[in-house]
GROMACS .gro file of C-alpha atoms in nm:
model
  328
    1MET     CA    1   7.190   2.091  -6.187
    2LYS     CA    2   7.064   1.743  -6.184
    3ILE     CA    3   6.963   1.558  -5.867
    4PHE     CA    4   6.994   1.187  -5.860
    5THR     CA    5   6.820   0.952  -5.611
    6LEU     CA    6   6.991   0.690  -5.437
    7ILE     CA    7   6.884   0.403  -5.179
    8ALA     CA    8   6.937   0.532  -4.846
    9MET     CA    9   6.821   0.521  -4.485
   10ALA     CA   10   6.538   0.762  -4.513
   11LEU     CA   11   6.253   0.891  -4.322
   12MET     CA   12   6.012   0.601  -4.314
   13ALA     CA   13   5.642   0.605  -4.379
   14VAL     CA   14   5.413   0.596  -4.071
   15GLY     CA   15   5.368   0.219  -3.965
   16ALA     CA   16   5.700   0.106  -4.085
   17ASN     CA   17   5.860  -0.102  -3.822
   18ALA     CA   18   5.549  -0.135  -3.617
   19GLN     CA   19   5.583  -0.335  -3.336
   20GLU     CA   20   5.354  -0.594  -3.222
   21GLU     CA   21   5.169  -0.472  -2.903
   22TYR     CA   22   4.936  -0.654  -2.649
   23ASP     CA   23   4.655  -0.425  -2.502
   24VAL     CA   24   4.555  -0.551  -2.142
   25PRO     CA   25   4.181  -0.513  -2.154
   26LEU     CA   26   4.035  -0.224  -1.972
   27ASP     CA   27   3.760  -0.384  -1.761
   28ALA     CA   28   3.596  -0.272  -1.449
   29ALA     CA   29   3.555  -0.611  -1.321
   30ALA     CA   30   3.893  -0.718  -1.428
   31TRP     CA   31   4.061  -0.408  -1.288
   32GLY     CA   32   3.845  -0.417  -0.956
   33TRP     CA   33   4.029  -0.620  -0.732
   34GLY     CA   34   4.287  -0.349  -0.626
   35TRP     CA   35   4.238  -0.165  -0.266
   36ASN     CA   36   4.101   0.176  -0.175
   37SER     CA   37   3.975   0.251  -0.496
   38THR     CA   38   3.661   0.190  -0.740
   39VAL     CA   39   3.681   0.153  -1.104
   40SER     CA   40   3.469   0.216  -1.393
   41VAL     CA   41   3.477   0.226  -1.772
   42ASP     CA   42   3.295   0.464  -2.006
   43GLU     CA   43   3.394   0.477  -2.379
   44GLY     CA   44   3.702   0.289  -2.345
   45VAL     CA   45   3.835   0.518  -2.060
   46MET     CA   46   3.894   0.362  -1.706
   47THR     CA   47   3.839   0.590  -1.442
   48ILE     CA   48   4.007   0.465  -1.097
   49GLN     CA   49   3.874   0.689  -0.801
   50LEU     CA   50   4.050   0.660  -0.495
   51THR     CA   51   3.853   0.595  -0.173
   52GLY     CA   52   4.169   0.583   0.066
   53ASN     CA   53   4.509   0.694   0.073
   54TYR     CA   54   4.764   0.503  -0.157
   55GLY     CA   55   4.473   0.319  -0.336
   56ALA     CA   56   4.500   0.138  -0.646
   57ALA     CA   57   4.332  -0.036  -0.954
   58SER     CA   58   4.484  -0.397  -1.025
   59THR     CA   59   4.423  -0.659  -1.272
   60GLY     CA   60   4.599  -0.995  -1.311
   61PHE     CA   61   4.690  -1.305  -1.524
   62ASP     CA   62   4.605  -1.642  -1.413
   63PRO     CA   63   4.783  -1.822  -1.539
   64VAL     CA   64   5.080  -1.598  -1.560
   65ARG     CA   65   5.134  -1.406  -1.887
   66ASP     CA   66   5.472  -1.462  -2.067
   67CYS     CA   67   5.593  -1.112  -2.152
   68SER     CA   68   5.965  -1.224  -2.230
   69ASN     CA   69   5.911  -1.128  -2.592
   70TYR     CA   70   5.818  -0.780  -2.472
   71ASP     CA   71   6.046  -0.492  -2.348
   72LYS     CA   72   5.792  -0.224  -2.194
   73LEU     CA   73   5.476  -0.189  -2.034
   74CYS     CA   74   5.312   0.130  -2.141
   75VAL     CA   75   4.997   0.309  -1.953
   76VAL     CA   76   4.846   0.587  -2.130
   77ILE     CA   77   4.699   0.846  -1.884
   78GLU     CA   78   4.460   1.100  -1.961
   79SER     CA   79   4.422   1.295  -1.645
   80TYR     CA   80   4.547   1.254  -1.277
   81ASN     CA   81   4.499   1.514  -1.018
   82GLY     CA   82   4.738   1.362  -0.783
   83GLY     CA   83   5.095   1.449  -0.698
   84TRP     CA   84   5.236   1.133  -0.663
   85GLY     CA   85   5.148   0.744  -0.794
   86GLN     CA   86   5.316   0.461  -0.972
   87ILE     CA   87   5.257   0.169  -1.192
   88ILE     CA   88   5.358  -0.153  -1.059
   89MET     CA   89   5.413  -0.490  -1.247
   90LYS     CA   90   5.438  -0.814  -1.041
   91CYS     CA   91   5.640  -1.103  -1.149
   92ASP     CA   92   5.624  -1.470  -0.983
   93ASP     CA   93   5.959  -1.541  -0.857
   94GLY     CA   94   5.823  -1.820  -0.613
   95THR     CA   95   5.762  -1.616  -0.317
   96VAL     CA   96   5.437  -1.598  -0.115
   97ASP     CA   97   5.253  -1.387   0.167
   98ASP     CA   98   5.163  -1.478   0.498
   99ASN     CA   99   4.846  -1.650   0.354
  100GLY     CA  100   5.005  -1.843   0.068
  101ASN     CA  101   4.923  -1.594  -0.213
  102LYS     CA  102   5.190  -1.501  -0.472
  103LYS     CA  103   5.409  -1.213  -0.343
  104GLY     CA  104   5.623  -1.182  -0.633
  105LYS     CA  105   5.879  -0.943  -0.734
  106GLU     CA  106   5.778  -0.584  -0.796
  107PHE     CA  107   5.904  -0.329  -1.062
  108THR     CA  108   5.754   0.010  -1.068
  109GLN     CA  109   5.753   0.340  -1.259
  110GLY     CA  110   5.660   0.657  -1.107
  111ILE     CA  111   5.376   0.904  -1.239
  112GLY     CA  112   5.293   1.240  -1.137
  113THR     CA  113   5.010   1.498  -1.224
  114VAL     CA  114   4.879   1.480  -1.563
  115THR     CA  115   4.674   1.763  -1.717
  116SER     CA  116   4.697   1.625  -2.064
  117THR     CA  117   4.730   1.281  -2.221
  118LYS     CA  118   5.069   1.136  -2.115
  119THR     CA  119   5.212   0.768  -2.179
  120PHE     CA  120   5.402   0.632  -1.865
  121THR     CA  121   5.666   0.328  -1.967
  122LEU     CA  122   5.780   0.084  -1.745
  123ASP     CA  123   6.111  -0.017  -1.918
  124PHE     CA  124   6.222  -0.394  -1.888
  125SER     CA  125   6.578  -0.327  -1.962
  126LYS     CA  126   6.673  -0.437  -1.608
  127VAL     CA  127   6.435  -0.691  -1.574
  128SER     CA  128   6.560  -1.083  -1.608
  129SER     CA  129   6.340  -1.222  -1.872
  130ASP     CA  130   6.307  -1.541  -1.647
  131LEU     CA  131   6.056  -1.276  -1.454
  132THR     CA  132   5.896  -1.127  -1.749
  133SER     CA  133   5.806  -1.461  -1.850
  134LYS     CA  134   5.565  -1.466  -1.530
  135VAL     CA  135   5.394  -1.137  -1.494
  136PHE     CA  136   5.070  -1.215  -1.279
  137GLN     CA  137   4.969  -0.872  -1.191
  138ILE     CA  138   4.964  -0.478  -1.279
  139SER     CA  139   4.841  -0.206  -1.078
  140ILE     CA  140   4.806   0.170  -1.104
  141GLN     CA  141   4.825   0.328  -0.777
  142GLY     CA  142   4.757   0.704  -0.667
  143GLY     CA  143   4.863   0.925  -0.361
  144THR     CA  144   4.642   1.082  -0.080
  145ASP     CA  145   4.344   1.317  -0.063
  146ASN     CA  146   4.139   1.063  -0.284
  147PRO     CA  147   4.263   1.185  -0.642
  148THR     CA  148   4.095   1.056  -0.974
  149ILE     CA  149   4.302   0.865  -1.238
  150LYS     CA  150   4.176   0.853  -1.582
  151VAL     CA  151   4.340   0.577  -1.815
  152SER     CA  152   4.302   0.500  -2.200
  153ARG     CA  153   4.525   0.269  -2.281
  154VAL     CA  154   4.743  -0.020  -2.110
  155TYR     CA  155   4.971  -0.211  -2.337
  156PHE     CA  156   5.318  -0.443  -2.364
  157VAL     CA  157   5.532  -0.340  -2.655
  158GLN     CA  158   5.722  -0.625  -2.842
  159LYS     CA  159   6.105  -0.620  -2.825
  160LEU     CA  160   6.297  -0.504  -3.123
  161ASN     CA  161   6.666  -0.594  -3.235
  162TYR     CA  162   6.874  -0.317  -3.306
  163LYS     CA  163   7.175  -0.267  -3.566
  164GLU     CA  164   7.511  -0.135  -3.452
  165GLY     CA  165   7.504   0.220  -3.300
  166LYS     CA  166   7.607   0.521  -3.484
  167ASN     CA  167   7.735   0.832  -3.286
  168VAL     CA  168   7.515   1.145  -3.350
  169GLU     CA  169   7.709   1.469  -3.350
  170PHE     CA  170   7.605   1.778  -3.129
  171ASN     CA  171   7.797   2.066  -3.055
  172GLU     CA  172   7.922   2.215  -2.730
  173ASP     CA  173   7.590   2.354  -2.637
  174GLY     CA  174   7.407   2.065  -2.709
  175PHE     CA  175   7.243   2.147  -3.018
  176ILE     CA  176   7.178   1.851  -3.248
  177PRO     CA  177   7.090   1.952  -3.599
  178ALA     CA  178   6.744   1.785  -3.759
  179ALA     CA  179   6.960   1.598  -4.042
  180ASN     CA  180   7.153   1.413  -3.786
  181LEU     CA  181   6.838   1.217  -3.716
  182ALA     CA  182   6.620   1.272  -3.996
  183SER     CA  183   6.721   0.938  -4.195
  184TYR     CA  184   6.583   0.720  -3.912
  185SER     CA  185   6.286   0.522  -3.882
  186ASP     CA  186   6.012   0.619  -3.579
  187ALA     CA  187   6.120   0.285  -3.418
  188ALA     CA  188   6.485   0.358  -3.389
  189LYS     CA  189   6.608   0.471  -3.061
  190VAL     CA  190   6.883   0.699  -2.932
  191GLU     CA  191   7.069   0.719  -2.636
  192PHE     CA  192   7.198   1.012  -2.456
  193THR     CA  193   7.465   0.965  -2.214
  194MET     CA  194   7.534   1.227  -1.933
  195THR     CA  195   7.839   1.194  -1.676
  196ALA     CA  196   7.759   1.329  -1.317
  197ALA     CA  197   8.069   1.393  -1.074
  198GLY     CA  198   8.079   1.547  -0.744
  199PRO     CA  199   7.892   1.498  -0.425
  200ALA     CA  200   7.555   1.394  -0.422
  201LEU     CA  201   7.258   1.565  -0.244
  202SER     CA  202   6.983   1.384  -0.119
  203ASN     CA  203   7.069   1.070  -0.340
  204TYR     CA  204   7.053   1.278  -0.657
  205TRP     CA  205   7.336   1.421  -0.867
  206GLY     CA  206   7.061   1.670  -1.018
  207TRP     CA  207   6.684   1.668  -1.011
  208GLY     CA  208   6.511   1.809  -1.320
  209ILE     CA  209   6.876   1.866  -1.492
  210GLY     CA  210   6.769   1.909  -1.808
  211LYS     CA  211   6.560   1.848  -2.110
  212PHE     CA  212   6.500   1.792  -2.467
  213GLU     CA  213   6.331   2.058  -2.697
  214SER     CA  214   6.308   2.181  -3.043
  215ALA     CA  215   6.529   2.475  -3.154
  216GLY     CA  216   6.276   2.686  -3.235
  217THR     CA  217   5.946   2.617  -3.050
  218GLY     CA  218   6.050   2.488  -2.730
  219VAL     CA  219   5.838   2.159  -2.781
  220GLN     CA  220   5.962   1.978  -2.481
  221VAL     CA  221   5.996   1.593  -2.540
  222GLY     CA  222   6.141   1.491  -2.208
  223ASP     CA  223   6.321   1.558  -1.915
  224PHE     CA  224   6.563   1.395  -1.671
  225ALA     CA  225   6.721   1.362  -1.354
  226LEU     CA  226   7.072   1.243  -1.295
  227LYS     CA  227   7.050   0.971  -1.035
  228ASN     CA  228   7.386   0.808  -1.054
  229GLU     CA  229   7.749   0.948  -1.016
  230GLY     CA  230   7.914   0.860  -1.338
  231ASP     CA  231   7.728   0.778  -1.671
  232ASN     CA  232   7.360   0.831  -1.684
  233VAL     CA  233   7.162   0.715  -1.989
  234TYR     CA  234   6.847   0.842  -2.105
  235THR     CA  235   6.673   0.654  -2.404
  236TYR     CA  236   6.404   0.776  -2.647
  237SER     CA  237   6.260   0.656  -2.985
  238ILE     CA  238   6.284   0.873  -3.307
  239LYS     CA  239   5.900   0.903  -3.277
  240ASP     CA  240   5.950   1.048  -2.936
  241LEU     CA  241   6.180   1.305  -3.040
  242ARG     CA  242   6.035   1.388  -3.403
  243PRO     CA  243   5.828   1.657  -3.237
  244ALA     CA  244   6.118   1.838  -3.141
  245PHE     CA  245   6.348   1.822  -3.445
  246GLU     CA  246   6.072   1.869  -3.691
  247GLY     CA  247   5.961   2.177  -3.498
  248ASP     CA  248   6.025   2.512  -3.604
  249ALA     CA  249   6.371   2.651  -3.700
  250ASN     CA  250   6.530   2.895  -3.450
  251ALA     CA  251   6.639   3.271  -3.527
  252ASN     CA  252   6.933   3.153  -3.726
  253GLY     CA  253   6.724   2.918  -3.938
  254ASP     CA  254   6.876   2.603  -3.801
  255LYS     CA  255   6.634   2.297  -3.715
  256GLY     CA  256   6.715   2.028  -3.443
  257ILE     CA  257   6.736   1.965  -3.088
  258ASN     CA  258   6.848   2.151  -2.791
  259TRP     CA  259   6.987   1.914  -2.532
  260VAL     CA  260   6.957   2.142  -2.225
  261ILE     CA  261   7.120   2.108  -1.909
  262TRP     CA  262   7.135   2.307  -1.606
  263GLY     CA  263   7.242   2.261  -1.203
  264GLN     CA  264   6.926   2.265  -0.976
  265GLY     CA  265   6.924   2.095  -0.637
  266THR     CA  266   7.296   1.968  -0.666
  267GLY     CA  267   7.591   1.998  -0.405
  268ASP     CA  268   7.886   2.219  -0.440
  269GLY     CA  269   8.134   2.088  -0.678
  270ASN     CA  270   7.921   1.894  -0.901
  271THR     CA  271   7.982   1.857  -1.278
  272PHE     CA  272   7.772   1.755  -1.555
  273THR     CA  273   7.915   1.633  -1.913
  274ARG     CA  274   7.714   1.583  -2.235
  275LYS     CA  275   7.923   1.251  -2.300
  276SER     CA  276   7.748   1.116  -2.627
  277ILE     CA  277   7.439   1.043  -2.845
  278VAL     CA  278   7.431   0.686  -3.002
  279ALA     CA  279   7.125   0.627  -3.248
  280TYR     CA  280   7.030   0.260  -3.320
  281GLU     CA  281   6.826   0.178  -3.623
  282VAL     CA  282   6.599  -0.109  -3.618
  283GLU     CA  283   6.718  -0.476  -3.791
  284GLY     CA  284   6.525  -0.514  -4.100
  285ALA     CA  285   6.435  -0.131  -4.159
  286PRO     CA  286   6.321  -0.087  -4.502
  287THR     CA  287   6.507   0.163  -4.711
  288ALA     CA  288   6.326   0.397  -4.952
  289ILE     CA  289   6.401   0.535  -5.310
  290SER     CA  290   6.256   0.876  -5.306
  291ALA     CA  291   6.236   1.101  -5.605
  292VAL     CA  292   6.353   1.450  -5.552
  293ASN     CA  293   6.155   1.726  -5.719
  294THR     CA  294   6.388   1.992  -5.803
  295ASN     CA  295   6.111   2.254  -5.828
  296ASN     CA  296   5.983   2.195  -5.490
  297ASN     CA  297   6.330   2.176  -5.329
  298ALA     CA  298   6.543   2.449  -5.498
  299ASN     CA  299   6.513   2.647  -5.173
  300ALA     CA  300   6.506   2.352  -4.924
  301VAL     CA  301   6.726   2.386  -4.638
  302ARG     CA  302   7.009   2.167  -4.699
  303TYR     CA  303   7.267   1.972  -4.439
  304ASN     CA  304   7.571   1.745  -4.527
  305LEU     CA  305   7.631   1.437  -4.361
  306ALA     CA  306   7.809   1.616  -4.067
  307GLY     CA  307   7.465   1.803  -3.955
  308GLN     CA  308   7.630   2.129  -4.115
  309LYS     CA  309   7.391   2.361  -4.313
  310VAL     CA  310   7.507   2.380  -4.661
  311ASP     CA  311   7.422   2.626  -4.955
  312ALA     CA  312   7.234   2.550  -5.290
  313GLY     CA  313   7.595   2.561  -5.453
  314TYR     CA  314   7.718   2.255  -5.240
  315LYS     CA  315   7.790   1.938  -5.415
  316GLY     CA  316   7.778   1.580  -5.297
  317LEU     CA  317   7.542   1.390  -5.050
  318VAL     CA  318   7.278   1.595  -4.848
  319ILE     CA  319   6.984   1.569  -4.661
  320MET     CA  320   6.686   1.778  -4.731
  321ASN     CA  321   6.322   1.733  -4.654
  322GLY     CA  322   6.414   1.444  -4.451
  323ARG     CA  323   6.576   1.258  -4.752
  324LYS     CA  324   6.931   1.197  -4.887
  325ALA     CA  325   7.003   1.299  -5.235
  326VAL     CA  326   7.330   1.346  -5.459
  327ILE     CA  327   7.364   1.689  -5.588
  328LYS     CA  328   7.612   1.705  -5.899
   0.00000   0.00000   0.00000
């Protein structure tokens, strides 16, 4: 049996489609004009010690920083022993406080207790580029009882342009075969849409309603709450999802992601439906020509383009070891 290579979207090398990132310096003096807090930096890690309830470390840009070419603000937190907190980005919208200082418009992202390194992202998808062109302040705020926040990085991530989206198949149990995502680059994004219907409870249609995890090992890459009646969209990069769909296979030998949902904290008569998964590759993503070694891949698990596992006698286009190949 001969195996021929073809030019195809394949698993990209590390660094392909790397986005430009702007790091906000972690400097004790620069971050020291917050409130109810003290700030110190040691070996690149900034420690924010709250000295009063709801204190924050804060830094700013004067003149304002134009972030209209970026689509997110990321904060890497090493640890946080408080139950509530938030990241605040302020943009100059022309408003001032009683003292004549910029008041601006705030955009926030909540944070919670962190026991191991975690990245929190403030997504700009709902922020006008007119405002992100005038970012003047970033704050990291904690809760009560004087907790400590340790931060190792704060950075903006450049916008990407994406190709037309393609539907990703999944079964009625929410299982997504690894082969359905393996050909995308790390920078590609995947949108999961779930529809909620029925009466809300405490302004939510489900709190802690689900998660994405690997089929075999339970590697959890995210969880979500349904905040709106109707469609709720959750966006992850392939890089976010890769630890799950490259995890161990389940008892049936299948590798992939389980899109798990359950009703928790919901009112009577609520329904939750997995609606769609759409993947978007990055414009300009390089293609790859991959030589397939027949000896190494004779026993490799193979999938057809529908994400179904096939045996060694299958003829046609398959995905194995994260690459596409034609088997004749």
